[in-house]
Each structure stands twice: as structure tokens, then as C-alpha cells.
Coordinates of N, CA and C in Angstrom, one line a residue:
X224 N 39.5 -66.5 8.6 CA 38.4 -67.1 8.1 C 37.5 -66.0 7.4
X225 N 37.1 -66.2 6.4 CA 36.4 -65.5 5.5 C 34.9 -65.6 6.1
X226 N 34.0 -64.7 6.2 CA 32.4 -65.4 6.5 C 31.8 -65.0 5.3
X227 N 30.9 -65.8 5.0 CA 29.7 -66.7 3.5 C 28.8 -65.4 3.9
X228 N 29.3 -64.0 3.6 CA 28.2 -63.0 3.6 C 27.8 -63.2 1.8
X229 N 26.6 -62.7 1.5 CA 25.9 -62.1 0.9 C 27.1 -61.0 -0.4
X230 N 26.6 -60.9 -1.3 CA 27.2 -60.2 -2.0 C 27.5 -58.6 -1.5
X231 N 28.1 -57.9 -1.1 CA 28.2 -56.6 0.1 C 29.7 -56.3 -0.3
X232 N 29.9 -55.3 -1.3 CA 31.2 -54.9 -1.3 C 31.7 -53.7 -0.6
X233 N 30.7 -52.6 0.3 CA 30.9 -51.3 0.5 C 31.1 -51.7 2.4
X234 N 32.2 -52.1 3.0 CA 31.8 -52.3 4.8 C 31.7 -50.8 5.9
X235 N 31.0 -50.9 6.8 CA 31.3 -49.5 7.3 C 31.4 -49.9 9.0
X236 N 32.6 -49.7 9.4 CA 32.6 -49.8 10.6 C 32.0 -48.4 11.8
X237 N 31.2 -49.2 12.9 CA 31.1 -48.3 13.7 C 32.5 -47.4 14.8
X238 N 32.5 -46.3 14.3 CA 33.5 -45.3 15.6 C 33.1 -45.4 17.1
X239 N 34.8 -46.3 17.4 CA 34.0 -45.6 19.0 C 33.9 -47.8 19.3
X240 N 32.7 -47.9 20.7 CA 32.5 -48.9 21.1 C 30.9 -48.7 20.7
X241 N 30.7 -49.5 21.0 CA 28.9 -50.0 20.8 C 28.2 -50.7 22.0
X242 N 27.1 -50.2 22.3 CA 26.6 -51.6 23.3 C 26.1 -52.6 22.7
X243 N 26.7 -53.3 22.4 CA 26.6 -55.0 22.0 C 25.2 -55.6 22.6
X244 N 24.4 -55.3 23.6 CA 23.4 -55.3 23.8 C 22.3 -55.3 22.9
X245 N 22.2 -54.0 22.1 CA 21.5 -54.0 20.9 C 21.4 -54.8 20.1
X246 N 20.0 -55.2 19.5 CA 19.8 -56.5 18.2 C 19.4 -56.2 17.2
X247 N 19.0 -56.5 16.2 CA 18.6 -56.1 14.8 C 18.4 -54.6 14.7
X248 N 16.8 -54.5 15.4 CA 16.4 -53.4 15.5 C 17.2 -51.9 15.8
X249 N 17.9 -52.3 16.9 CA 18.7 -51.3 17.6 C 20.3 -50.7 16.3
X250 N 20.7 -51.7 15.8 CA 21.6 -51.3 15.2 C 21.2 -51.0 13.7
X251 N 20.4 -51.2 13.4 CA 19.9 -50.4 12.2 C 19.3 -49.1 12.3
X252 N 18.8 -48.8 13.9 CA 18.4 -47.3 14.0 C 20.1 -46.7 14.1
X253 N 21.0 -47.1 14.9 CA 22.3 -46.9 14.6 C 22.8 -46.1 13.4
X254 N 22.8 -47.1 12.4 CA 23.3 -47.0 10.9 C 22.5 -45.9 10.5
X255 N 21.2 -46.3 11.1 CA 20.0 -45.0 9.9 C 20.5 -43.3 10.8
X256 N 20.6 -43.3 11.8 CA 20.5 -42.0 12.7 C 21.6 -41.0 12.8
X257 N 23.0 -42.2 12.9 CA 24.4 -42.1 13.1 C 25.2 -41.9 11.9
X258 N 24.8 -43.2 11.6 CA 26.0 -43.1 10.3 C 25.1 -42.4 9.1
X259 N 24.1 -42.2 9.2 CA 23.0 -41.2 8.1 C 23.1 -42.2 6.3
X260 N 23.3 -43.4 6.7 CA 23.2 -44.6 5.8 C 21.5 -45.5 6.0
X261 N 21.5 -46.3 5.1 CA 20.0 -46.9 4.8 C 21.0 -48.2 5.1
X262 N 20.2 -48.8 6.5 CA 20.3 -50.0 6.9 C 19.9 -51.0 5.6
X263 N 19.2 -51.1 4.9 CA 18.5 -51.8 4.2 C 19.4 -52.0 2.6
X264 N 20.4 -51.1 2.7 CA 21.3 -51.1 1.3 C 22.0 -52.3 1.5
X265 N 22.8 -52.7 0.3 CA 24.1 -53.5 0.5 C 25.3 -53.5 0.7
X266 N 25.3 -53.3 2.2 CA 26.4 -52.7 2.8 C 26.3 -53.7 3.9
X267 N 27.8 -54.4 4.7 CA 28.0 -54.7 6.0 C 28.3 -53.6 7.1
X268 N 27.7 -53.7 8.2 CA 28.1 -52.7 9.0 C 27.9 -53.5 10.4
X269 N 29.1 -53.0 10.8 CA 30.2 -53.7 11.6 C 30.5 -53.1 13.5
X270 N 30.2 -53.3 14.2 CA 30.4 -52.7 16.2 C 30.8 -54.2 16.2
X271 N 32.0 -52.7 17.2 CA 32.3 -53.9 18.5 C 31.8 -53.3 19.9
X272 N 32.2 -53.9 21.0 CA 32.1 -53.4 22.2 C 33.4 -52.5 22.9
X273 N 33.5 -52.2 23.8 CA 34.4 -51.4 24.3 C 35.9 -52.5 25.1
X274 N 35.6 -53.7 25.4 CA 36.7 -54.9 25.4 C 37.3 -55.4 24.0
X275 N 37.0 -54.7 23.0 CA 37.2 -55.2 21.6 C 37.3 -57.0 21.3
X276 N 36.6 -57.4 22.3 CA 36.3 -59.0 22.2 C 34.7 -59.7 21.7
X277 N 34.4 -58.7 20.9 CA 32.6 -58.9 20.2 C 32.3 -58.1 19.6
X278 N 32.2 -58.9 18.3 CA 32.0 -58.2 16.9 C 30.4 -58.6 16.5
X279 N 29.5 -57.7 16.4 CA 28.4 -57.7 15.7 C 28.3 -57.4 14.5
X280 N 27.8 -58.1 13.1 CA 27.2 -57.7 11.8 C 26.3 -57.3 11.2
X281 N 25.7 -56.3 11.0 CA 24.5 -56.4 10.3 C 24.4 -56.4 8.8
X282 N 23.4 -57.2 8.0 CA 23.3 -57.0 7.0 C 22.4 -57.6 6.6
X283 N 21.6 -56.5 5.6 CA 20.5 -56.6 5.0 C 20.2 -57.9 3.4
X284 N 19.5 -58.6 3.7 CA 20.0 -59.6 2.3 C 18.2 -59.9 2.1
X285 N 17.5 -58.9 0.7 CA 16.5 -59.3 0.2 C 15.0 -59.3 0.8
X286 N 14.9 -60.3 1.7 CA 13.5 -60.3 2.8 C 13.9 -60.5 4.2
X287 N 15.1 -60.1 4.7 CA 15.4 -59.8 6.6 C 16.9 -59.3 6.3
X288 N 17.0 -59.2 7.7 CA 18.3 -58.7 8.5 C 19.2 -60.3 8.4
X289 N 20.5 -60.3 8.3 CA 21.2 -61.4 9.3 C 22.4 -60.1 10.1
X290 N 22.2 -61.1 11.3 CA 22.9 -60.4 12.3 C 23.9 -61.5 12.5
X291 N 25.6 -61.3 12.4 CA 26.1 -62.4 13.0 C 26.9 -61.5 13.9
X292 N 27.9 -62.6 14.8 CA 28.0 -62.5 16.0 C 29.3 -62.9 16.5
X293 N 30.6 -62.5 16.8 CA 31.8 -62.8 16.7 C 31.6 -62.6 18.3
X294 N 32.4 -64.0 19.4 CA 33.8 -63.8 20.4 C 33.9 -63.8 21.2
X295 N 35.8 -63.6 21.0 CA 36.8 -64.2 20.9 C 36.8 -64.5 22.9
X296 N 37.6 -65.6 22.5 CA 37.9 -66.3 23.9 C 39.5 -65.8 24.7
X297 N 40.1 -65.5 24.0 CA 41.5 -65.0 24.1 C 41.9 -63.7 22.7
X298 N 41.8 -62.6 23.6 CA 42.6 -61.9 22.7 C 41.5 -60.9 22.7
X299 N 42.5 -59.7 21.8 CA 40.7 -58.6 21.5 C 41.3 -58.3 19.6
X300 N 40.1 -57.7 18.8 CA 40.1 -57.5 17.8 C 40.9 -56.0 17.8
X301 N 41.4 -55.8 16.6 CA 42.7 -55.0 16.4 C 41.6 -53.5 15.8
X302 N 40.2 -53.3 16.4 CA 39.7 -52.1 16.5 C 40.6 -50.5 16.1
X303 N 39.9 -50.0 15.1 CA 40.3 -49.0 14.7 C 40.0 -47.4 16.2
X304 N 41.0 -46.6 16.2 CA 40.7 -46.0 17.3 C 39.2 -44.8 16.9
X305 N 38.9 -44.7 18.4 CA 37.7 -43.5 17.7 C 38.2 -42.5 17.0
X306 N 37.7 -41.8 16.4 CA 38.0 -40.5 16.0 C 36.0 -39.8 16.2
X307 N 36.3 -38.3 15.9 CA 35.0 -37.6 15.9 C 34.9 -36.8 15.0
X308 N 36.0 -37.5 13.1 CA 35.5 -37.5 12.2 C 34.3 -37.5 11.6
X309 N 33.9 -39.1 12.1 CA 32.7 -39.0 11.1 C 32.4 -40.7 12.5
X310 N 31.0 -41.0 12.6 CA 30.7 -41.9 13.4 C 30.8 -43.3 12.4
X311 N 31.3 -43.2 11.4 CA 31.4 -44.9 10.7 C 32.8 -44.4 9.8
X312 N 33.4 -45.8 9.4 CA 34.7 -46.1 8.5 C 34.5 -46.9 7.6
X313 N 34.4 -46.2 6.3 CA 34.3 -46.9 5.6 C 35.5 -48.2 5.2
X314 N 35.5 -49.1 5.0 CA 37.0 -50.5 5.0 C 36.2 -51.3 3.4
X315 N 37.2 -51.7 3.2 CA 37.1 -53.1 2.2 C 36.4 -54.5 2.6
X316 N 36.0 -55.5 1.7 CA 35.8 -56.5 2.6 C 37.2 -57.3 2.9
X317 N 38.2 -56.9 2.3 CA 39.4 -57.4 2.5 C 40.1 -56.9 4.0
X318 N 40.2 -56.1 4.3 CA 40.6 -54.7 5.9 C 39.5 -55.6 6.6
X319 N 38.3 -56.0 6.5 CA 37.2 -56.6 7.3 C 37.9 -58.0 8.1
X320 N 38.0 -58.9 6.7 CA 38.7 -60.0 7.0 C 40.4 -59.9 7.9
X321 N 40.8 -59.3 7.7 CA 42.4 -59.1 8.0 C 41.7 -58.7 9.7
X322 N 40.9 -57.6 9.9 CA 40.2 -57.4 11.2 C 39.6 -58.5 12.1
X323 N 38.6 -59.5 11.4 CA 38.5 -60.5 11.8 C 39.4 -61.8 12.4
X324 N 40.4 -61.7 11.7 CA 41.9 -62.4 11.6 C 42.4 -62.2 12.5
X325 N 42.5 -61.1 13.5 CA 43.7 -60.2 14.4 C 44.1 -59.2 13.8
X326 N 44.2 -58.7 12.6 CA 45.4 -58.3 12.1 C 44.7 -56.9 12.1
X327 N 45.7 -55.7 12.2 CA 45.2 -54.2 11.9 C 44.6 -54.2 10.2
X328 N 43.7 -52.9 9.9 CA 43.5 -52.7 9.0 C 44.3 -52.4 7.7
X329 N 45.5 -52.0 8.3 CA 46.9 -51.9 7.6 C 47.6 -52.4 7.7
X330 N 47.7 -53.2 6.6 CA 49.0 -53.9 6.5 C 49.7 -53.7 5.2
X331 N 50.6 -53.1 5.6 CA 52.1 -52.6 4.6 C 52.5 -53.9 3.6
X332 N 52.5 -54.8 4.5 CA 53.3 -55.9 3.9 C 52.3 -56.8 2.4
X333 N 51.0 -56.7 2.8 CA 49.9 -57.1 1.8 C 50.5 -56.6 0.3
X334 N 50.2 -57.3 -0.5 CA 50.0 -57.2 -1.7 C 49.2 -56.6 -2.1
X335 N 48.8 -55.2 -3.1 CA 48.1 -54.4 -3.5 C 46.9 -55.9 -4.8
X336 N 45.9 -54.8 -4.5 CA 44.4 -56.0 -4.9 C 45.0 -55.8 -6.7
X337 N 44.9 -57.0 -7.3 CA 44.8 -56.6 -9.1 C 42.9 -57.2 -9.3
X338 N 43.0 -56.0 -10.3 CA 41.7 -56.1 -10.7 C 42.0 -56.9 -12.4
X339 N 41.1 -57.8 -12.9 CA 41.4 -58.8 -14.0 C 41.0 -57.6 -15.0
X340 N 41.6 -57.8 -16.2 CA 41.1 -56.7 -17.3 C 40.9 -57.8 -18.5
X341 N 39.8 -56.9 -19.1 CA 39.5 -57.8 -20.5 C 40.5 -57.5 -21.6
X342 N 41.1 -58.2 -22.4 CA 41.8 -58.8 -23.4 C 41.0 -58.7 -24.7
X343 N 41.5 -57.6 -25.4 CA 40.8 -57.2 -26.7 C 41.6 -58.1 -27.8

């Protein structure tokens, strides 16, 4: 399932687990402190918890926050492992959806994206 975000093409997942506890406030100091990003850009940015069974969204759209709110009753999300690269991942919103889906961020088998070109 696709979710009815907001125009947001840049997603950045958090490394690691998250306390899912945290609400608006809390994960935009996140983004602002951690990931050394501006909560307030147009960007999705994405924690789960440490059961990989709850996905939190943040994103900024105009005059507030929407925060949505994933999960799952069976099963865990196919979470990328930590590393102590860098505390966020940058992904597509395509890798987002495939995440959401079950599916790893990679998938081999996918068909590479075409971008339309203008016709002179």
C-alpha cells in the first residue's frame, strides 16, 4: 500500500531502533540533533522500534507536523541493520513502500525506475 504523503521525494530512515514512545516533538529534535537535518524540510523521516513491528513518520507539510503510525499484527518490517556510518539512510520513496510491503530495501528482481523524457 502506497500512503497519500504529501509531495516528499528525499526519505531518510532512522539507524538503529527508536523509542517509539516519542511524538512530534521528540522526533524532530531526533532529525534536528542526530541526523543534523531540518525537521521542517520536505523530507519523510522514518523509526522503527527495536521489535521491527512499528513504524513512525514524520513529516512536515506547510502549517504542522503529520505523524503517521504503522503496526503490524503478525510479522516485523524488513528493517535495515544498524550501522555507525552515519545515524540516518537515505532510501527512495519507492525502497520506503517495498519496506512498508515486507519486502527488503533491495530488490534485485525490481525493474530499474524510467524517468519520461521530452520529445523534440
Amino acid at each position: 500500500m502506497s500512503l497519500p504523503l504529501a509531495f516528499s521525494d528525499q526519505v531518510y530512515l532512522a539507524n538503529g531502533a527508536t523509542d517509539l514512545r516519542k511524538s512530534i516533538d521528540g522526533l524532530a529534535v531526533l532529525v534536528q540533533e542526530s541526523f543534523h537535518l531540518d525537521p521542517f524540510s520536505p523530507c519523510l523521516f522514518v523509526f522503527c522500534n527495536r521489535k521491527h513491528d512499528k513504524i513512525k513518520i514524520l513529516q512536515w507539510e506547510s502549517s504542522g507536523f503529520w505523524l503517521y503510525y504503522k503496526r503490524l499484527e503478525k510479522g516485523r518490517f524488513q528493517w535495515p541493520p544498524a550501522t555507525s556510518a552515519s545515524p540516518s539512510l537515505a532510501v527512495s520513496r519507492r525502497q520506503l513502500n517495498w519496506l512498508l510491503d515486507g519486502l527488503s530495501l533491495e530488490q534485485k528482481q525490481a525493474h530499474s525506475r524510467i524517468e519520461a523524457r521530452a520529445v523534440i
